Amino acid sequence: MRMPRFAALASALLLAAGAALFGAGQANAAADFGYVALGDSYSSGVGAGNYDSASGNCKRTTRAYPALWAAAHAPQTFSFAACSGARTGDVMSGQLAPLNAGTDLVSITIGGNDAGFSDVMTTCVLQSEATCVSRVNQAKAYVDSTLPGQLDTVYNAIHSRSPGARVVVLGYPRFYKLNGTCVAGLSEGERKAINGASDHLNAAIAKRAADHGFAFASVAGAFTGHEICSSSPWLHSVNWLNIGESYHPTAAGQSGGYLPAFTGAA
């Protein structure tokens, strides 16, 4: 049986109105999207240059993966709180304010400074291989015994403030291409120990992230072939003129390594 012309017209108008309302709802949902970037120097962008003077010692830059992602996806709100040198305690005391119930996406790199990354690298550059390996093992022991609880504290706080957010925890790269092009500097034994420590740290961070229902984005694969001692490094080696940028991603490391890893997990 055919529907009367008036009824058919009314039905069509209702469907059109419903589609318009749904579409508007979708547009508003997209417009209301909020992103907060937390963490340490690997998220603030140390090593990539072009630092925002207003960020002071935090050294945030538009070349860091959080700013690159925000520029590409235009969230309605973007809070860039990551800061060079941050440890888990610094995130707790100074970075959580932008998080709220309306936050949709959070990114974070944290844990390397707690584990003594800077001191490990300084020890390995300036002292013997045996001393370097001993310091690396000390850092790995800290990762096993103490860091998980510190990560739990941060992750619990993020979830408490933004229970509906997707949280992406990013890892750290391996630093050296073994048997690569470097003819001086650290020994192969030291480079291998440092790479092993990075893997150890990443495994611990990934485990804590998973236990909290967060996504873990590894960057180790993206940096393979772009480590220090490779033909196309995306990491600074020791820079005596700007020591703070040593062992941090270049702008290419942020855009070619961290950004794709984050985008794939966001």
PDB file of C-alpha atoms in Angstrom:
ATOM      1  CA  MET A   1       0.000   0.000   0.000  1.00  0.00           C
ATOM      2  CA  ARG A   2       1.336   3.445  -0.979  1.00  0.00           C
ATOM      3  CA  MET A   3       1.906   6.109   1.665  1.00  0.00           C
ATOM      4  CA  PRO A   4      -0.227   9.218   1.079  1.00  0.00           C
ATOM      5  CA  ARG A   5       1.750  12.070  -0.490  1.00  0.00           C
ATOM      6  CA  PHE A   6       1.409  14.315   2.592  1.00  0.00           C
ATOM      7  CA  ALA A   7       2.552  11.567   4.926  1.00  0.00           C
ATOM      8  CA  ALA A   8       5.486  10.755   2.670  1.00  0.00           C
ATOM      9  CA  LEU A   9       6.512  14.415   2.559  1.00  0.00           C
ATOM     10  CA  ALA A  10       6.219  14.753   6.337  1.00  0.00           C
ATOM     11  CA  SER A  11       8.303  11.608   6.821  1.00  0.00           C
ATOM     12  CA  ALA A  12      10.992  12.908   4.494  1.00  0.00           C
ATOM     13  CA  LEU A  13      11.129  16.232   6.331  1.00  0.00           C
ATOM     14  CA  LEU A  14      11.448  14.491   9.695  1.00  0.00           C
ATOM     15  CA  LEU A  15      14.275  12.306   8.418  1.00  0.00           C
ATOM     16  CA  ALA A  16      16.054  15.343   7.003  1.00  0.00           C
ATOM     17  CA  ALA A  17      15.642  17.247  10.265  1.00  0.00           C
ATOM     18  CA  GLY A  18      16.915  14.266  12.229  1.00  0.00           C
ATOM     19  CA  ALA A  19      19.972  13.972   9.988  1.00  0.00           C
ATOM     20  CA  ALA A  20      20.667  17.675  10.367  1.00  0.00           C
ATOM     21  CA  LEU A  21      20.400  17.483  14.128  1.00  0.00           C
ATOM     22  CA  PHE A  22      22.642  14.422  14.252  1.00  0.00           C
ATOM     23  CA  GLY A  23      25.160  16.090  12.005  1.00  0.00           C
ATOM     24  CA  ALA A  24      25.158  19.185  14.193  1.00  0.00           C
ATOM     25  CA  GLY A  25      25.678  17.006  17.231  1.00  0.00           C
ATOM     26  CA  GLN A  26      28.655  15.359  15.568  1.00  0.00           C
ATOM     27  CA  ALA A  27      30.088  18.746  14.607  1.00  0.00           C
ATOM     28  CA  ASN A  28      29.663  20.055  18.153  1.00  0.00           C
ATOM     29  CA  ALA A  29      31.313  16.925  19.539  1.00  0.00           C
ATOM     30  CA  ALA A  30      34.292  17.521  17.259  1.00  0.00           C
ATOM     31  CA  ALA A  31      34.388  21.225  18.122  1.00  0.00           C
ATOM     32  CA  ASP A  32      34.391  20.470  21.850  1.00  0.00           C
ATOM     33  CA  PHE A  33      37.390  18.131  21.616  1.00  0.00           C
ATOM     34  CA  GLY A  34      40.032  18.862  24.257  1.00  0.00           C
ATOM     35  CA  TYR A  35      43.675  17.681  24.228  1.00  0.00           C
ATOM     36  CA  VAL A  36      46.224  17.987  27.051  1.00  0.00           C
ATOM     37  CA  ALA A  37      49.938  17.210  26.564  1.00  0.00           C
ATOM     38  CA  LEU A  38      51.869  16.301  29.708  1.00  0.00           C
ATOM     39  CA  GLY A  39      55.354  15.026  30.391  1.00  0.00           C
ATOM     40  CA  ASP A  40      59.054  15.701  30.102  1.00  0.00           C
ATOM     41  CA  SER A  41      61.472  17.065  27.497  1.00  0.00           C
ATOM     42  CA  TYR A  42      60.578  14.393  24.940  1.00  0.00           C
ATOM     43  CA  SER A  43      57.082  15.883  24.864  1.00  0.00           C
ATOM     44  CA  SER A  44      58.039  19.548  25.278  1.00  0.00           C
ATOM     45  CA  GLY A  45      60.362  19.190  22.289  1.00  0.00           C
ATOM     46  CA  VAL A  46      63.861  19.774  23.653  1.00  0.00           C
ATOM     47  CA  GLY A  47      66.264  19.197  20.791  1.00  0.00           C
ATOM     48  CA  ALA A  48      63.843  20.344  18.095  1.00  0.00           C
ATOM     49  CA  GLY A  49      64.635  24.064  18.428  1.00  0.00           C
ATOM     50  CA  ASN A  50      62.427  27.117  17.936  1.00  0.00           C
ATOM     51  CA  TYR A  51      61.481  27.217  21.620  1.00  0.00           C
ATOM     52  CA  ASP A  52      58.643  29.396  22.858  1.00  0.00           C
ATOM     53  CA  SER A  53      60.286  32.027  25.048  1.00  0.00           C
ATOM     54  CA  ALA A  54      57.125  32.218  27.147  1.00  0.00           C
ATOM     55  CA  SER A  55      57.668  28.600  28.217  1.00  0.00           C
ATOM     56  CA  GLY A  56      60.960  29.482  29.915  1.00  0.00           C
ATOM     57  CA  ASN A  57      63.047  26.517  31.016  1.00  0.00           C
ATOM     58  CA  CYS A  58      60.283  24.113  29.978  1.00  0.00           C
ATOM     59  CA  LYS A  59      61.448  24.676  26.378  1.00  0.00           C
ATOM     60  CA  ARG A  60      58.197  23.933  24.621  1.00  0.00           C
ATOM     61  CA  THR A  61      58.207  24.227  20.852  1.00  0.00           C
ATOM     62  CA  THR A  62      55.780  24.106  17.954  1.00  0.00           C
ATOM     63  CA  ARG A  63      58.049  21.419  16.500  1.00  0.00           C
ATOM     64  CA  ALA A  64      57.159  18.948  19.276  1.00  0.00           C
ATOM     65  CA  TYR A  65      54.703  16.161  18.477  1.00  0.00           C
ATOM     66  CA  PRO A  66      51.877  17.538  20.691  1.00  0.00           C
ATOM     67  CA  ALA A  67      51.905  20.906  18.895  1.00  0.00           C
ATOM     68  CA  LEU A  68      52.233  19.227  15.494  1.00  0.00           C
ATOM     69  CA  TRP A  69      49.242  16.982  16.231  1.00  0.00           C
ATOM     70  CA  ALA A  70      47.170  19.914  17.485  1.00  0.00           C
ATOM     71  CA  ALA A  71      48.016  21.952  14.381  1.00  0.00           C
ATOM     72  CA  ALA A  72      46.892  19.089  12.152  1.00  0.00           C
ATOM     73  CA  HIS A  73      43.672  18.217  14.037  1.00  0.00           C
ATOM     74  CA  ALA A  74      42.602  21.602  15.453  1.00  0.00           C
ATOM     75  CA  PRO A  75      41.089  20.564  18.804  1.00  0.00           C
ATOM     76  CA  GLN A  76      38.955  23.248  20.378  1.00  0.00           C
ATOM     77  CA  THR A  77      41.257  23.307  23.399  1.00  0.00           C
ATOM     78  CA  PHE A  78      44.940  22.378  23.500  1.00  0.00           C
ATOM     79  CA  SER A  79      46.891  22.643  26.754  1.00  0.00           C
ATOM     80  CA  PHE A  80      50.644  22.132  26.371  1.00  0.00           C
ATOM     81  CA  ALA A  81      51.961  21.489  29.880  1.00  0.00           C
ATOM     82  CA  ALA A  82      54.992  19.245  29.188  1.00  0.00           C
ATOM     83  CA  CYS A  83      58.239  20.610  30.611  1.00  0.00           C
ATOM     84  CA  SER A  84      61.918  19.856  30.196  1.00  0.00           C
ATOM     85  CA  GLY A  85      63.396  17.961  33.106  1.00  0.00           C
ATOM     86  CA  ALA A  86      60.039  16.872  34.500  1.00  0.00           C
ATOM     87  CA  ARG A  87      59.787  13.889  36.796  1.00  0.00           C
ATOM     88  CA  THR A  88      56.633  12.172  37.976  1.00  0.00           C
ATOM     89  CA  GLY A  89      56.472  14.486  40.998  1.00  0.00           C
ATOM     90  CA  ASP A  90      56.622  17.537  38.720  1.00  0.00           C
ATOM     91  CA  VAL A  91      53.672  16.258  36.718  1.00  0.00           C
ATOM     92  CA  MET A  92      51.733  15.828  39.945  1.00  0.00           C
ATOM     93  CA  SER A  93      52.594  19.274  41.303  1.00  0.00           C
ATOM     94  CA  GLY A  94      52.569  21.402  38.186  1.00  0.00           C
ATOM     95  CA  GLN A  95      50.966  19.852  35.105  1.00  0.00           C
ATOM     96  CA  LEU A  96      47.567  18.420  36.004  1.00  0.00           C
ATOM     97  CA  ALA A  97      45.531  21.639  36.241  1.00  0.00           C
ATOM     98  CA  PRO A  98      44.368  21.604  32.568  1.00  0.00           C
ATOM     99  CA  LEU A  99      42.794  18.153  32.999  1.00  0.00           C
ATOM    100  CA  ASN A 100      39.051  18.019  33.612  1.00  0.00           C
ATOM    101  CA  ALA A 101      36.021  15.855  32.922  1.00  0.00           C
ATOM    102  CA  GLY A 102      35.764  17.308  29.412  1.00  0.00           C
ATOM    103  CA  THR A 103      39.299  16.330  28.388  1.00  0.00           C
ATOM    104  CA  ASP A 104      39.147  13.841  25.509  1.00  0.00           C
ATOM    105  CA  LEU A 105      42.822  13.072  24.829  1.00  0.00           C
ATOM    106  CA  VAL A 106      45.980  13.081  26.953  1.00  0.00           C
ATOM    107  CA  SER A 107      49.558  12.343  25.921  1.00  0.00           C
ATOM    108  CA  ILE A 108      52.527  11.864  28.228  1.00  0.00           C
ATOM    109  CA  THR A 109      56.185  10.835  28.287  1.00  0.00           C
ATOM    110  CA  ILE A 110      57.483  10.420  31.829  1.00  0.00           C
ATOM    111  CA  GLY A 111      59.823   8.194  33.799  1.00  0.00           C
ATOM    112  CA  GLY A 112      63.192   8.757  32.162  1.00  0.00           C
ATOM    113  CA  ASN A 113      64.246  11.524  34.516  1.00  0.00           C
ATOM    114  CA  ASP A 114      63.019   9.597  37.556  1.00  0.00           C
ATOM    115  CA  ALA A 115      65.252   6.714  36.496  1.00  0.00           C
ATOM    116  CA  GLY A 116      68.268   9.039  36.305  1.00  0.00           C
ATOM    117  CA  PHE A 117      68.624   9.245  32.531  1.00  0.00           C
ATOM    118  CA  SER A 118      70.770  12.385  32.552  1.00  0.00           C
ATOM    119  CA  ASP A 119      73.161  11.026  35.167  1.00  0.00           C
ATOM    120  CA  VAL A 120      73.435   7.700  33.316  1.00  0.00           C
ATOM    121  CA  MET A 121      74.480   9.459  30.118  1.00  0.00           C
ATOM    122  CA  THR A 122      76.908  11.764  31.929  1.00  0.00           C
ATOM    123  CA  THR A 123      78.500   8.804  33.697  1.00  0.00           C
ATOM    124  CA  CYS A 124      78.847   6.845  30.478  1.00  0.00           C
ATOM    125  CA  VAL A 125      80.354   9.752  28.548  1.00  0.00           C
ATOM    126  CA  LEU A 126      82.877  10.746  31.210  1.00  0.00           C
ATOM    127  CA  GLN A 127      83.814   7.498  32.960  1.00  0.00           C
ATOM    128  CA  SER A 128      84.881   3.941  32.217  1.00  0.00           C
ATOM    129  CA  GLU A 129      82.799   1.259  30.570  1.00  0.00           C
ATOM    130  CA  ALA A 130      82.592  -0.691  33.820  1.00  0.00           C
ATOM    131  CA  THR A 131      81.344   2.383  35.692  1.00  0.00           C
ATOM    132  CA  CYS A 132      78.854   3.108  32.913  1.00  0.00           C
ATOM    133  CA  VAL A 133      77.425  -0.403  32.965  1.00  0.00           C
ATOM    134  CA  SER A 134      77.200  -0.308  36.757  1.00  0.00           C
ATOM    135  CA  ARG A 135      75.255   2.980  36.603  1.00  0.00           C
ATOM    136  CA  VAL A 136      72.951   1.555  33.934  1.00  0.00           C
ATOM    137  CA  ASN A 137      72.222  -1.453  36.139  1.00  0.00           C
ATOM    138  CA  GLN A 138      71.491   0.853  39.064  1.00  0.00           C
ATOM    139  CA  ALA A 139      68.958   2.717  36.919  1.00  0.00           C
ATOM    140  CA  LYS A 140      67.338  -0.556  35.828  1.00  0.00           C
ATOM    141  CA  ALA A 141      66.997  -1.594  39.469  1.00  0.00           C
ATOM    142  CA  TYR A 142      65.229   1.694  40.191  1.00  0.00           C
ATOM    143  CA  VAL A 143      62.874   1.051  37.276  1.00  0.00           C
ATOM    144  CA  ASP A 144      62.019  -2.336  38.781  1.00  0.00           C
ATOM    145  CA  SER A 145      61.635  -1.284  42.404  1.00  0.00           C
ATOM    146  CA  THR A 146      60.424   2.308  42.542  1.00  0.00           C
ATOM    147  CA  LEU A 147      59.270   3.680  39.206  1.00  0.00           C
ATOM    148  CA  PRO A 148      56.087   1.544  38.889  1.00  0.00           C
ATOM    149  CA  GLY A 149      54.609   3.112  42.016  1.00  0.00           C
ATOM    150  CA  GLN A 150      55.473   6.611  40.803  1.00  0.00           C
ATOM    151  CA  LEU A 151      53.833   5.933  37.450  1.00  0.00           C
ATOM    152  CA  ASP A 152      50.759   4.549  39.204  1.00  0.00           C
ATOM    153  CA  THR A 153      50.402   7.796  41.138  1.00  0.00           C
ATOM    154  CA  VAL A 154      50.516   9.884  37.946  1.00  0.00           C
ATOM    155  CA  TYR A 155      48.235   7.591  35.967  1.00  0.00           C
ATOM    156  CA  ASN A 156      45.685   7.430  38.793  1.00  0.00           C
ATOM    157  CA  ALA A 157      45.628  11.213  38.968  1.00  0.00           C
ATOM    158  CA  ILE A 158      45.077  11.541  35.211  1.00  0.00           C
ATOM    159  CA  HIS A 159      42.204   9.065  35.302  1.00  0.00           C
ATOM    160  CA  SER A 160      40.658  10.717  38.347  1.00  0.00           C
ATOM    161  CA  ARG A 161      40.625  14.149  36.700  1.00  0.00           C
ATOM    162  CA  SER A 162      39.705  12.990  33.188  1.00  0.00           C
ATOM    163  CA  PRO A 163      37.955   9.614  33.493  1.00  0.00           C
ATOM    164  CA  GLY A 164      36.642   9.661  29.929  1.00  0.00           C
ATOM    165  CA  ALA A 165      39.887  10.654  28.214  1.00  0.00           C
ATOM    166  CA  ARG A 166      41.928   8.456  25.926  1.00  0.00           C
ATOM    167  CA  VAL A 167      45.414   8.473  27.429  1.00  0.00           C
ATOM    168  CA  VAL A 168      48.416   7.728  25.224  1.00  0.00           C
ATOM    169  CA  VAL A 169      51.681   6.996  27.019  1.00  0.00           C
ATOM    170  CA  LEU A 170      54.681   7.245  24.699  1.00  0.00           C
ATOM    171  CA  GLY A 171      57.999   5.521  25.215  1.00  0.00           C
ATOM    172  CA  TYR A 172      61.598   6.454  24.517  1.00  0.00           C
ATOM    173  CA  PRO A 173      63.802   5.531  21.541  1.00  0.00           C
ATOM    174  CA  ARG A 174      66.854   3.322  21.538  1.00  0.00           C
ATOM    175  CA  PHE A 175      69.748   5.724  21.350  1.00  0.00           C
ATOM    176  CA  TYR A 176      72.447   3.934  19.384  1.00  0.00           C
ATOM    177  CA  LYS A 177      72.798   1.989  16.176  1.00  0.00           C
ATOM    178  CA  LEU A 178      75.218  -0.750  17.148  1.00  0.00           C
ATOM    179  CA  ASN A 179      78.194  -1.265  14.835  1.00  0.00           C
ATOM    180  CA  GLY A 180      77.230   2.009  13.209  1.00  0.00           C
ATOM    181  CA  THR A 181      79.167   4.893  11.742  1.00  0.00           C
ATOM    182  CA  CYS A 182      80.562   6.360  14.989  1.00  0.00           C
ATOM    183  CA  VAL A 183      84.348   6.134  15.128  1.00  0.00           C
ATOM    184  CA  ALA A 184      84.750   7.706  18.571  1.00  0.00           C
ATOM    185  CA  GLY A 185      82.855   8.210  21.776  1.00  0.00           C
ATOM    186  CA  LEU A 186      81.273   5.421  23.785  1.00  0.00           C
ATOM    187  CA  SER A 187      82.299   1.809  23.412  1.00  0.00           C
ATOM    188  CA  GLU A 188      79.975  -0.713  21.796  1.00  0.00           C
ATOM    189  CA  GLY A 189      79.498  -2.262  25.227  1.00  0.00           C
ATOM    190  CA  GLU A 190      78.333   1.051  26.643  1.00  0.00           C
ATOM    191  CA  ARG A 191      76.016   1.670  23.697  1.00  0.00           C
ATOM    192  CA  LYS A 192      74.510  -1.788  24.038  1.00  0.00           C
ATOM    193  CA  ALA A 193      73.964  -1.277  27.780  1.00  0.00           C
ATOM    194  CA  ILE A 194      72.236   2.075  27.203  1.00  0.00           C
ATOM    195  CA  ASN A 195      69.960   0.586  24.524  1.00  0.00           C
ATOM    196  CA  GLY A 196      69.113  -2.246  26.889  1.00  0.00           C
ATOM    197  CA  ALA A 197      68.217   0.229  29.606  1.00  0.00           C
ATOM    198  CA  SER A 198      65.884   2.039  27.212  1.00  0.00           C
ATOM    199  CA  ASP A 199      64.134  -1.226  26.374  1.00  0.00           C
ATOM    200  CA  HIS A 200      63.869  -2.045  30.073  1.00  0.00           C
ATOM    201  CA  LEU A 201      62.346   1.346  30.863  1.00  0.00           C
ATOM    202  CA  ASN A 202      59.883   1.103  27.982  1.00  0.00           C
ATOM    203  CA  ALA A 203      58.739  -2.344  29.088  1.00  0.00           C
ATOM    204  CA  ALA A 204      58.032  -1.081  32.607  1.00  0.00           C
ATOM    205  CA  ILE A 205      56.140   1.975  31.337  1.00  0.00           C
ATOM    206  CA  ALA A 206      54.119  -0.111  28.878  1.00  0.00           C
ATOM    207  CA  LYS A 207      53.137  -2.542  31.635  1.00  0.00           C
ATOM    208  CA  ARG A 208      51.912   0.222  33.953  1.00  0.00           C
ATOM    209  CA  ALA A 209      50.056   1.939  31.103  1.00  0.00           C
ATOM    210  CA  ALA A 210      48.275  -1.285  30.151  1.00  0.00           C
ATOM    211  CA  ASP A 211      47.315  -1.976  33.749  1.00  0.00           C
ATOM    212  CA  HIS A 212      45.580   1.418  33.841  1.00  0.00           C
ATOM    213  CA  GLY A 213      43.792   0.879  30.535  1.00  0.00           C
ATOM    214  CA  PHE A 214      45.977   3.427  28.736  1.00  0.00           C
ATOM    215  CA  ALA A 215      47.457   3.040  25.259  1.00  0.00           C
ATOM    216  CA  PHE A 216      51.232   2.668  24.947  1.00  0.00           C
ATOM    217  CA  ALA A 217      52.871   4.023  21.802  1.00  0.00           C
ATOM    218  CA  SER A 218      56.371   2.705  21.157  1.00  0.00           C
ATOM    219  CA  VAL A 219      58.735   4.869  19.123  1.00  0.00           C
ATOM    220  CA  ALA A 220      61.567   2.330  18.992  1.00  0.00           C
ATOM    221  CA  GLY A 221      60.520   1.030  15.580  1.00  0.00           C
ATOM    222  CA  ALA A 222      60.169   4.490  14.074  1.00  0.00           C
ATOM    223  CA  PHE A 223      63.665   5.445  15.256  1.00  0.00           C
ATOM    224  CA  THR A 224      65.279   2.248  13.948  1.00  0.00           C
ATOM    225  CA  GLY A 225      67.740   3.390  11.317  1.00  0.00           C
ATOM    226  CA  HIS A 226      67.730   6.891  12.795  1.00  0.00           C
ATOM    227  CA  GLU A 227      69.657   6.303  16.012  1.00  0.00           C
ATOM    228  CA  ILE A 228      72.933   7.975  16.924  1.00  0.00           C
ATOM    229  CA  CYS A 229      75.685   6.361  14.805  1.00  0.00           C
ATOM    230  CA  SER A 230      73.280   5.800  11.914  1.00  0.00           C
ATOM    231  CA  SER A 231      73.586   7.583   8.578  1.00  0.00           C
ATOM    232  CA  SER A 232      70.434   9.624   9.261  1.00  0.00           C
ATOM    233  CA  PRO A 233      70.153  10.255  13.013  1.00  0.00           C
ATOM    234  CA  TRP A 234      67.005  11.726  14.534  1.00  0.00           C
ATOM    235  CA  LEU A 235      68.719  12.118  17.920  1.00  0.00           C
ATOM    236  CA  HIS A 236      71.376  14.551  19.055  1.00  0.00           C
ATOM    237  CA  SER A 237      74.609  13.021  20.263  1.00  0.00           C
ATOM    238  CA  VAL A 238      76.632  14.866  22.913  1.00  0.00           C
ATOM    239  CA  ASN A 239      76.458  18.572  22.147  1.00  0.00           C
ATOM    240  CA  TRP A 240      79.006  20.349  24.318  1.00  0.00           C
ATOM    241  CA  LEU A 241      77.760  23.749  23.102  1.00  0.00           C
ATOM    242  CA  ASN A 242      74.171  22.965  24.129  1.00  0.00           C
ATOM    243  CA  ILE A 243      74.402  20.073  26.549  1.00  0.00           C
ATOM    244  CA  GLY A 244      70.680  20.085  27.317  1.00  0.00           C
ATOM    245  CA  GLU A 245      69.831  18.970  23.777  1.00  0.00           C
ATOM    246  CA  SER A 246      72.107  15.929  23.960  1.00  0.00           C
ATOM    247  CA  TYR A 247      70.289  12.605  23.489  1.00  0.00           C
ATOM    248  CA  HIS A 248      67.020  14.291  22.546  1.00  0.00           C
ATOM    249  CA  PRO A 249      65.076  14.008  19.285  1.00  0.00           C
ATOM    250  CA  THR A 250      65.718  16.514  16.545  1.00  0.00           C
ATOM    251  CA  ALA A 251      62.817  18.207  14.770  1.00  0.00           C
ATOM    252  CA  ALA A 252      62.855  15.267  12.331  1.00  0.00           C
ATOM    253  CA  GLY A 253      62.657  12.876  15.277  1.00  0.00           C
ATOM    254  CA  GLN A 254      59.572  14.647  16.572  1.00  0.00           C
ATOM    255  CA  SER A 255      57.794  14.796  13.196  1.00  0.00           C
ATOM    256  CA  GLY A 256      58.997  11.480  11.791  1.00  0.00           C
ATOM    257  CA  GLY A 257      59.191   9.417  14.979  1.00  0.00           C
ATOM    258  CA  TYR A 258      56.964  10.683  17.763  1.00  0.00           C
ATOM    259  CA  LEU A 259      54.152  12.262  15.744  1.00  0.00           C
ATOM    260  CA  PRO A 260      53.251   9.115  13.733  1.00  0.00           C
ATOM    261  CA  ALA A 261      53.424   6.949  16.869  1.00  0.00           C
ATOM    262  CA  PHE A 262      51.080   9.287  18.728  1.00  0.00           C
ATOM    263  CA  THR A 263      48.732   9.762  15.785  1.00  0.00           C
ATOM    264  CA  GLY A 264      48.390   6.011  15.386  1.00  0.00           C
ATOM    265  CA  ALA A 265      47.414   5.573  19.037  1.00  0.00           C
ATOM    266  CA  ALA A 266      45.320   8.703  19.603  1.00  0.00           C
TER     267      ALA A 266
END
